[in-house]
Amino acid sequence: HLCADTYQNDHVVASYARDLRSELEVEQSNKKFRKRLLALLDATPLCLNLWNKKFENVMCNEEALKLFELEDEREYLAHFYALSPERQPDGQFSEAKAEAKITEAMQRGRTRFRWLHCKQDGTPILPR
């Protein structure tokens, strides 16, 4: 970076640099971890999602994309709640139920429940 200033009635330019090697190493390590994790997720023949504590779906496997007939993980993650009806069959709002179940799983270590998904056009995805 360069920064111009006045010093003792003259114009000077100060320059500085920052060593980014450690940040780049962390970024590369994170990419390698994500690649390995995705390989594990894709080896599972079930639709899988990874959630963070902010109730954001941050990763899915290939089976999730197949189930919803989507090509791109970003599209799936951005529109996850649109792939569920407004309410689940038990009457709960899908988004509220998802947050409650994610919270429960994070607190207890796991949880089980039924969930109804739908295709992009709203058609329910029924069990086979």
Coordinates of C-alpha atoms in Angstrom, one line a residue:
H1 CA 0.0 0.0 0.0
L2 CA 1.1 3.5 -0.7
C3 CA 0.0 6.7 1.1
A4 CA 0.9 10.3 0.2
D5 CA 1.4 12.9 2.9
T6 CA 3.3 16.1 3.7
Y7 CA 6.4 15.9 5.8
Q8 CA 8.6 18.9 6.6
N9 CA 7.1 21.0 3.8
D10 CA 7.7 18.3 1.2
H11 CA 5.6 15.6 -0.3
V12 CA 6.5 12.1 0.7
V13 CA 5.0 8.7 0.0
A14 CA 5.0 6.1 2.7
S15 CA 4.7 2.4 1.8
Y16 CA 3.9 -0.7 3.8
A17 CA 3.3 -4.3 3.2
R18 CA 1.7 -7.1 5.1
D19 CA 2.8 -10.7 5.1
L20 CA -0.3 -12.7 4.1
R21 CA 1.4 -16.1 3.9
S22 CA -0.2 -17.4 7.2
E23 CA -3.7 -16.3 6.1
L24 CA -3.2 -17.9 2.7
E25 CA -2.1 -21.1 4.4
V26 CA -5.3 -21.1 6.6
E27 CA -7.4 -20.5 3.6
Q28 CA -5.8 -23.4 1.7
S29 CA -6.2 -25.6 4.7
N30 CA -9.9 -24.7 4.9
K31 CA -10.3 -25.5 1.2
K32 CA -8.7 -28.9 1.7
F33 CA -10.9 -29.6 4.7
R34 CA -14.1 -28.7 2.8
K35 CA -13.0 -30.9 -0.1
R36 CA -12.5 -33.9 2.2
L37 CA -15.7 -33.2 4.1
L38 CA -17.6 -33.0 0.8
A39 CA -16.2 -36.3 -0.3
L40 CA -17.5 -37.9 2.9
L41 CA -20.9 -36.3 2.5
D42 CA -21.2 -37.3 -1.1
A43 CA -20.3 -40.9 -0.2
T44 CA -23.5 -41.0 1.9
P45 CA -26.6 -42.1 -0.1
L46 CA -28.9 -39.8 2.0
C47 CA -29.7 -36.1 1.6
L48 CA -27.4 -34.3 4.1
N49 CA -27.1 -30.7 5.2
L50 CA -24.6 -29.0 7.5
W51 CA -26.0 -26.1 9.6
N52 CA -24.3 -23.4 11.7
K53 CA -25.6 -21.9 15.0
K54 CA -27.2 -19.0 13.0
F55 CA -29.6 -21.6 11.4
E56 CA -27.8 -21.2 8.1
N57 CA -27.5 -24.2 5.9
V58 CA -23.9 -24.0 4.9
M59 CA -23.2 -27.2 3.0
C60 CA -25.0 -30.1 1.4
N61 CA -24.1 -33.3 -0.4
E62 CA -24.8 -34.4 -4.0
E63 CA -27.9 -36.4 -2.9
A64 CA -29.6 -33.2 -1.8
L65 CA -29.1 -31.7 -5.2
K66 CA -30.4 -34.8 -6.9
L67 CA -33.5 -35.0 -4.6
F68 CA -34.5 -31.4 -5.5
E69 CA -33.3 -31.7 -9.1
L70 CA -30.8 -28.8 -8.7
E71 CA -27.4 -28.3 -10.3
D72 CA -25.8 -26.0 -7.9
E73 CA -25.1 -26.1 -4.1
R74 CA -25.4 -22.3 -3.8
E75 CA -28.9 -22.4 -5.3
Y76 CA -29.9 -25.1 -2.8
L77 CA -28.4 -23.3 0.2
A78 CA -29.9 -19.9 -0.8
H79 CA -33.4 -21.4 -1.3
F80 CA -33.6 -24.1 1.3
Y81 CA -36.8 -22.9 3.0
A82 CA -38.5 -22.5 -0.4
L83 CA -38.0 -26.3 -0.8
S84 CA -40.4 -26.9 2.2
P85 CA -44.0 -26.0 2.5
E86 CA -44.9 -23.0 4.7
R87 CA -46.2 -25.4 7.3
Q88 CA -45.2 -29.0 8.1
P89 CA -47.9 -31.7 8.4
D90 CA -48.0 -31.2 12.2
G91 CA -49.1 -27.6 11.7
Q92 CA -45.8 -26.0 12.7
F93 CA -44.2 -23.4 10.4
S94 CA -41.3 -25.0 8.6
E95 CA -38.7 -22.3 9.4
A96 CA -39.6 -22.2 13.1
K97 CA -39.6 -26.0 13.3
A98 CA -36.2 -26.2 11.6
E99 CA -34.7 -23.7 14.0
A100 CA -36.2 -25.6 17.0
K101 CA -34.9 -28.9 15.8
I102 CA -31.4 -27.5 14.9
T103 CA -31.2 -26.0 18.4
E104 CA -32.3 -29.3 20.0
A105 CA -29.7 -31.2 18.0
M106 CA -27.0 -28.8 19.0
Q107 CA -27.9 -29.0 22.7
R108 CA -28.6 -32.7 22.9
G109 CA -26.2 -33.9 20.2
R110 CA -29.0 -35.3 18.0
T111 CA -32.7 -35.3 17.3
R112 CA -35.2 -37.2 15.1
F113 CA -38.3 -35.8 13.4
R114 CA -40.4 -36.0 10.2
W115 CA -40.0 -33.4 7.6
L116 CA -41.9 -32.7 4.4
H117 CA -40.0 -31.2 1.5
C118 CA -41.2 -30.0 -1.9
K119 CA -39.8 -29.5 -5.3
Q120 CA -39.2 -26.0 -6.7
D121 CA -42.7 -26.0 -8.2
G122 CA -44.3 -26.8 -4.8
T123 CA -44.9 -30.5 -5.5
P124 CA -44.5 -32.5 -2.2
I125 CA -41.7 -35.0 -2.2
L126 CA -43.3 -38.1 -0.7
P127 CA -41.6 -41.1 0.8
R128 CA -41.1 -44.0 -1.6

